[in-house]
PDB file of C-alpha atoms and ligand atoms in Angstrom:
ATOM      1  CA  MET A  15      30.522   9.000  24.853  1.00 67.00           C
ATOM      2  CA  LYS A  16      27.881  11.361  26.215  1.00 79.00           C
ATOM      3  CA  ILE A  17      27.876  13.325  22.974  1.00 80.00           C
ATOM      4  CA  PHE A  18      27.090  10.127  21.018  1.00 80.00           C
ATOM      5  CA  ASN A  19      24.098   9.460  23.229  1.00 84.00           C
ATOM      6  CA  LYS A  20      22.886  12.969  22.599  1.00 85.00           C
ATOM      7  CA  ILE A  21      23.300  12.618  18.843  1.00 80.00           C
ATOM      8  CA  GLN A  22      21.506   9.295  18.894  1.00 86.00           C
ATOM      9  CA  LYS A  23      18.625  10.769  20.862  1.00 86.00           C
ATOM     10  CA  PHE A  24      18.468  13.734  18.522  1.00 81.00           C
ATOM     11  CA  LEU A  25      18.391  11.464  15.474  1.00 83.00           C
ATOM     12  CA  SER A  26      15.610   9.301  16.847  1.00 84.00           C
ATOM     13  CA  ILE A  27      13.488  12.377  17.571  1.00 78.00           C
ATOM     14  CA  ILE A  28      14.029  13.636  14.031  1.00 75.00           C
ATOM     15  CA  THR A  29      13.084  10.200  12.643  1.00 77.00           C
ATOM     16  CA  LEU A  30       9.951  10.164  14.748  1.00 75.00           C
ATOM     17  CA  ILE A  31       8.878  13.649  13.599  1.00 69.00           C
ATOM     18  CA  PHE A  32       9.530  12.621   9.991  1.00 70.00           C
ATOM     19  CA  MET A  33       7.452   9.457  10.367  1.00 70.00           C
ATOM     20  CA  VAL A  34       4.523  11.302  11.959  1.00 68.00           C
ATOM     21  CA  ALA A  35       4.650  13.909   9.163  1.00 67.00           C
ATOM     22  CA  CYS A  36       4.545  11.159   6.517  1.00 58.00           C
ATOM     23  CA  VAL A  37       1.605   9.388   8.136  1.00 58.00           C
ATOM     24  CA  ASN A  38      -0.336  12.655   8.403  1.00 54.00           C
ATOM     25  CA  LYS A  39       0.350  13.518   4.800  1.00 51.00           C
ATOM     26  CA  LYS A  40      -0.890  10.125   3.633  1.00 50.00           C
ATOM     27  CA  GLU A  41      -4.097  10.383   5.634  1.00 57.00           C
ATOM     28  CA  ASN A  42      -4.767  13.814   4.192  1.00 78.00           C
ATOM     29  CA  SER A  43      -5.016  12.650   0.595  1.00 90.00           C
ATOM     30  CA  ILE A  44      -8.556  11.891  -0.574  1.00 94.00           C
ATOM     31  CA  TYR A  45      -7.316   8.685  -2.231  1.00 94.00           C
ATOM     32  CA  ASP A  46      -6.166   7.349   1.145  1.00 95.00           C
ATOM     33  CA  ASN A  47      -9.215   8.516   3.067  1.00 95.00           C
ATOM     34  CA  SER A  48     -11.043   5.631   4.724  1.00 95.00           C
ATOM     35  CA  GLU A  49     -14.464   6.964   3.648  1.00 95.00           C
ATOM     36  CA  TYR A  50     -13.241   7.072   0.045  1.00 94.00           C
ATOM     37  CA  LEU A  51     -11.964   3.489   0.296  1.00 93.00           C
ATOM     38  CA  GLU A  52     -15.364   2.435   1.677  1.00 93.00           C
ATOM     39  CA  PHE A  53     -17.029   4.243  -1.216  1.00 93.00           C
ATOM     40  CA  LEU A  54     -14.980   2.205  -3.711  1.00 91.00           C
ATOM     41  CA  LYS A  55     -16.466  -0.969  -2.270  1.00 91.00           C
ATOM     42  CA  SER A  56     -20.033   0.370  -2.440  1.00 87.00           C
ATOM     43  CA  SER A  57     -22.312   0.322  -5.488  1.00 78.00           C
ATOM     44  CA  LYS A  58     -21.696   4.054  -6.148  1.00 73.00           C
ATOM     45  CA  SER A  59     -25.240   4.268  -7.531  1.00 66.00           C
ATOM     46  CA  ASN A  60     -26.739   7.402  -5.992  1.00 72.00           C
ATOM     47  CA  SER A  61     -23.472   9.320  -6.310  1.00 81.00           C
ATOM     48  CA  PHE A  62     -23.542   8.693 -10.035  1.00 85.00           C
ATOM     49  CA  GLU A  63     -27.020  10.203 -10.298  1.00 89.00           C
ATOM     50  CA  ILE A  64     -25.877  13.379  -8.570  1.00 93.00           C
ATOM     51  CA  TRP A  65     -22.725  13.423 -10.618  1.00 93.00           C
ATOM     52  CA  GLU A  66     -24.724  13.135 -13.853  1.00 93.00           C
ATOM     53  CA  SER A  67     -27.357  15.703 -12.870  1.00 95.00           C
ATOM     54  CA  TYR A  68     -25.091  18.369 -11.411  1.00 96.00           C
ATOM     55  CA  CYS A  69     -21.340  18.005 -11.465  1.00 96.00           C
ATOM     56  CA  ILE A  70     -20.950  16.689 -15.008  1.00 95.00           C
ATOM     57  CA  THR A  71     -21.860  20.082 -16.552  1.00 95.00           C
ATOM     58  CA  CYS A  72     -18.542  21.511 -15.436  1.00 96.00           C
ATOM     59  CA  HIS A  73     -16.429  18.447 -14.697  1.00 97.00           C
ATOM     60  CA  LYS A  74     -16.970  15.998 -17.555  1.00 96.00           C
ATOM     61  CA  SER A  75     -13.901  15.105 -19.592  1.00 95.00           C
ATOM     62  CA  GLY A  76     -13.061  17.322 -22.547  1.00 94.00           C
ATOM     63  CA  ILE A  77     -14.293  20.465 -20.800  1.00 92.00           C
ATOM     64  CA  ASP A  78     -11.786  23.256 -20.616  1.00 88.00           C
ATOM     65  CA  LYS A  79     -12.474  24.210 -16.960  1.00 87.00           C
ATOM     66  CA  ILE A  80     -12.209  21.933 -15.266  1.00 94.00           C
ATOM     67  CA  GLY A  81     -12.854  18.434 -16.651  1.00 96.00           C
ATOM     68  CA  ILE A  82     -11.885  15.229 -14.829  1.00 96.00           C
ATOM     69  CA  ASP A  83      -9.331  14.463 -17.572  1.00 95.00           C
ATOM     70  CA  GLN A  84      -7.282  17.500 -16.515  1.00 95.00           C
ATOM     71  CA  THR A  85      -5.407  15.234 -14.199  1.00 95.00           C
ATOM     72  CA  SER A  86      -2.715  17.656 -13.075  1.00 94.00           C
ATOM     73  CA  TYR A  87      -5.438  19.812 -11.500  1.00 96.00           C
ATOM     74  CA  TRP A  88      -7.238  16.862  -9.879  1.00 96.00           C
ATOM     75  CA  ARG A  89      -4.093  15.051  -8.702  1.00 95.00           C
ATOM     76  CA  ASN A  90      -3.117  18.254  -6.986  1.00 96.00           C
ATOM     77  CA  SER A  91      -6.578  18.807  -5.564  1.00 97.00           C
ATOM     78  CA  SER A  92      -6.655  15.196  -4.270  1.00 97.00           C
ATOM     79  CA  LYS A  93      -3.904  16.105  -1.794  1.00 96.00           C
ATOM     80  CA  ASN A  94      -6.487  18.069   0.186  1.00 95.00           C
ATOM     81  CA  SER A  95      -8.278  16.402   3.052  1.00 95.00           C
ATOM     82  CA  LEU A  96     -11.886  15.311   2.611  1.00 96.00           C
ATOM     83  CA  GLU A  97     -12.892  17.993   5.142  1.00 95.00           C
ATOM     84  CA  ASP A  98     -11.282  20.762   3.066  1.00 96.00           C
ATOM     85  CA  LEU A  99     -12.736  19.477  -0.206  1.00 97.00           C
ATOM     86  CA  TYR A 100     -16.174  19.119   1.341  1.00 98.00           C
ATOM     87  CA  GLU A 101     -16.014  22.636   2.745  1.00 98.00           C
ATOM     88  CA  ASN A 102     -15.053  24.054  -0.662  1.00 98.00           C
ATOM     89  CA  VAL A 103     -17.856  22.168  -2.385  1.00 98.00           C
ATOM     90  CA  TYR A 104     -20.402  23.009   0.321  1.00 98.00           C
ATOM     91  CA  ASN A 105     -19.644  26.736   0.454  1.00 98.00           C
ATOM     92  CA  GLY A 106     -18.437  27.155  -3.126  1.00 98.00           C
ATOM     93  CA  TYR A 107     -15.450  29.335  -3.999  1.00 98.00           C
ATOM     94  CA  GLU A 108     -13.832  31.247  -6.803  1.00 98.00           C
ATOM     95  CA  GLY A 109     -10.533  29.737  -7.941  1.00 96.00           C
ATOM     96  CA  LYS A 110      -8.228  30.643 -10.776  1.00 95.00           C
ATOM     97  CA  ASN A 111     -10.142  28.241 -13.059  1.00 95.00           C
ATOM     98  CA  GLY A 112     -13.509  29.769 -12.366  1.00 96.00           C
ATOM     99  CA  ILE A 113     -16.373  29.563  -9.922  1.00 97.00           C
ATOM    100  CA  MET A 114     -17.221  26.354  -8.116  1.00 98.00           C
ATOM    101  CA  PRO A 115     -20.889  26.979  -7.211  1.00 98.00           C
ATOM    102  CA  LYS A 116     -22.184  26.274  -3.695  1.00 98.00           C
ATOM    103  CA  ARG A 117     -23.009  22.559  -3.306  1.00 97.00           C
ATOM    104  CA  GLY A 118     -22.417  22.179  -7.060  1.00 97.00           C
ATOM    105  CA  ALA A 119     -25.916  23.720  -7.282  1.00 96.00           C
ATOM    106  CA  CYS A 120     -27.457  20.619  -5.666  1.00 96.00           C
ATOM    107  CA  TYR A 121     -29.237  22.331  -2.781  1.00 96.00           C
ATOM    108  CA  GLU A 122     -31.264  19.274  -1.812  1.00 96.00           C
ATOM    109  CA  CYS A 123     -28.100  17.174  -1.535  1.00 95.00           C
ATOM    110  CA  SER A 124     -27.242  15.848   1.924  1.00 95.00           C
ATOM    111  CA  GLU A 125     -23.715  15.881   3.323  1.00 96.00           C
ATOM    112  CA  GLN A 126     -23.336  12.227   2.322  1.00 94.00           C
ATOM    113  CA  ASP A 127     -24.661  12.930  -1.197  1.00 93.00           C
ATOM    114  CA  LEU A 128     -22.082  15.657  -1.684  1.00 96.00           C
ATOM    115  CA  LYS A 129     -19.256  13.562  -0.264  1.00 95.00           C
ATOM    116  CA  ASN A 130     -20.244  10.692  -2.567  1.00 94.00           C
ATOM    117  CA  SER A 131     -20.245  12.973  -5.583  1.00 95.00           C
ATOM    118  CA  ILE A 132     -16.778  14.202  -4.604  1.00 96.00           C
ATOM    119  CA  PHE A 133     -15.645  10.559  -4.335  1.00 95.00           C
ATOM    120  CA  GLN A 134     -17.251   9.856  -7.700  1.00 95.00           C
ATOM    121  CA  LEU A 135     -15.346  12.737  -9.263  1.00 96.00           C
ATOM    122  CA  PHE A 136     -11.966  11.629  -7.921  1.00 96.00           C
ATOM    123  CA  PHE A 137     -12.712   8.011  -8.783  1.00 94.00           C
ATOM    124  CA  LEU A 138     -13.463   8.936 -12.413  1.00 94.00           C
ATOM    125  CA  SER A 139     -10.503  11.281 -12.670  1.00 95.00           C
ATOM    126  CA  ASP A 140      -8.197   8.553 -11.400  1.00 94.00           C
ATOM    127  CA  GLN A 141      -9.096   6.475 -14.487  1.00 93.00           C
ATOM    128  CA  PHE A 142      -7.307   8.957 -16.744  1.00 93.00           C
ATOM    129  CA  PRO A 143      -3.566   8.608 -17.282  1.00 90.00           C
ATOM    130  CA  ASN A 144      -1.390  11.239 -15.669  1.00 84.00           C
ATOM    131  CA  GLU A 145      -0.618  14.316 -17.732  1.00 74.00           C
ATOM    132  CA  ASP A 146       3.081  15.104 -18.064  1.00 54.00           C
ATOM    133  CA  ASN A 147       2.731  18.711 -16.938  1.00 46.00           C
TER     134      ASN A 147
HETATM  135  C1  HEC B 205     -20.940  25.643 -12.844  1.00 86.67           C
HETATM  136  C2  HEC B 205     -19.807  24.775 -12.882  1.00 86.67           C
HETATM  137  C3  HEC B 205     -19.566  23.752 -11.783  1.00 86.67           C
HETATM  138  C4  HEC B 205     -20.437  22.805 -11.263  1.00 86.67           C
HETATM  139  C5  HEC B 205     -21.900  22.576 -11.619  1.00 86.67           C
HETATM  140  C6  HEC B 205     -19.672  22.037 -10.322  1.00 86.67           C
HETATM  141  N1  HEC B 205     -18.387  22.508 -10.242  1.00 86.67           N
HETATM  142 FE1  HEC B 205     -16.892  21.797  -9.055  1.00 86.67          FE
HETATM  143  N2  HEC B 205     -15.641  23.273  -9.704  1.00 86.67           N
HETATM  144  C7  HEC B 205     -15.936  24.171 -10.730  1.00 86.67           C
HETATM  145  C8  HEC B 205     -14.761  24.949 -11.033  1.00 86.67           C
HETATM  146  C9  HEC B 205     -14.635  26.018 -12.102  1.00 86.67           C
HETATM  147  C10 HEC B 205     -13.750  24.501 -10.149  1.00 86.67           C
HETATM  148  C11 HEC B 205     -12.301  24.972 -10.100  1.00 86.67           C
HETATM  149  C12 HEC B 205     -12.088  26.165  -9.212  1.00 86.67           C
HETATM  150  C13 HEC B 205     -10.599  26.403  -9.073  1.00 86.67           C
HETATM  151  O1  HEC B 205      -9.981  25.727  -8.212  1.00 86.67           O
HETATM  152  O2  HEC B 205     -10.039  27.193  -9.809  1.00 86.67           O
HETATM  153  C14 HEC B 205     -14.333  23.435  -9.334  1.00 86.67           C
HETATM  154  C15 HEC B 205     -13.665  22.737  -8.350  1.00 86.67           C
HETATM  155  C16 HEC B 205     -14.150  21.621  -7.707  1.00 86.67           C
HETATM  156  C17 HEC B 205     -13.429  20.834  -6.736  1.00 86.67           C
HETATM  157  C18 HEC B 205     -12.013  21.093  -6.232  1.00 86.67           C
HETATM  158  C19 HEC B 205     -12.087  21.677  -4.841  1.00 86.67           C
HETATM  159  C20 HEC B 205     -10.744  21.868  -4.210  1.00 86.67           C
HETATM  160  O3  HEC B 205     -10.721  22.331  -3.070  1.00 86.67           O
HETATM  161  O4  HEC B 205      -9.704  21.537  -4.823  1.00 86.67           O
HETATM  162  C21 HEC B 205     -14.231  19.792  -6.379  1.00 86.67           C
HETATM  163  C22 HEC B 205     -13.922  18.673  -5.397  1.00 86.67           C
HETATM  164  C23 HEC B 205     -15.464  19.954  -7.092  1.00 86.67           C
HETATM  165  N3  HEC B 205     -15.395  21.072  -7.897  1.00 86.67           N
HETATM  166  C24 HEC B 205     -16.538  19.090  -6.992  1.00 86.67           C
HETATM  167  C25 HEC B 205     -17.780  19.295  -7.581  1.00 86.67           C
HETATM  168  C26 HEC B 205     -18.909  18.424  -7.361  1.00 86.67           C
HETATM  169  C27 HEC B 205     -18.880  17.192  -6.476  1.00 86.67           C
HETATM  170  C28 HEC B 205     -19.944  18.935  -8.079  1.00 86.67           C
HETATM  171  C29 HEC B 205     -21.368  18.407  -8.167  1.00 86.67           C
HETATM  172  C30 HEC B 205     -22.085  18.168  -6.928  1.00 86.67           C
HETATM  173  C31 HEC B 205     -19.437  20.127  -8.767  1.00 86.67           C
HETATM  174  N4  HEC B 205     -18.125  20.300  -8.437  1.00 86.67           N
HETATM  175  C32 HEC B 205     -20.182  20.942  -9.611  1.00 86.67           C
HETATM  176  C33 HEC B 205     -17.143  24.298 -11.379  1.00 86.67           C
HETATM  177  C34 HEC B 205     -18.280  23.548 -11.131  1.00 86.67           C
END
């Protein structure tokens, strides 16, 4: 009987770890981020201005690298936390698709401006149907 108790205890710990891992994973995605969900309810107005003046040059649909319609890239990128995405946008980086310039070249943008333009990007990209690849 003792062994059954042990197994049961073991199984409940595993279940708990699994549940915590799932919850964390969900919270990490930009699409489940509470700030993103708030953004969806807002008017999105100033983010669109920044998007149109800066980000659109490299991220509008139909652009080879790396337009919002390239959904396999953006669906994958959306799994990052807002903190990681913000850090990459703020500092810039060189990825395999090219150079993401510091702050998307919007040096006067505030933290909130940049976050909103990130939300705008993922919001627009989400309107495109998933690619099969
Ligand atoms: C000069 C071109 C250029 C401009 C302007 C630009 N980007 Fe990018 N961005 C890129 C490229 C290229 C990548 C892909 C790098 C890679 O992952 O290979 C990228 C990647 C990203 C990513 C993915 C980051 C990640 O960690 O997955 C985000 C988010 C992003 N850009 C947001 C923005 C926003 C918001 C703006 C406007 C404020 C902007 N970009 C302006 C070229 C640009």
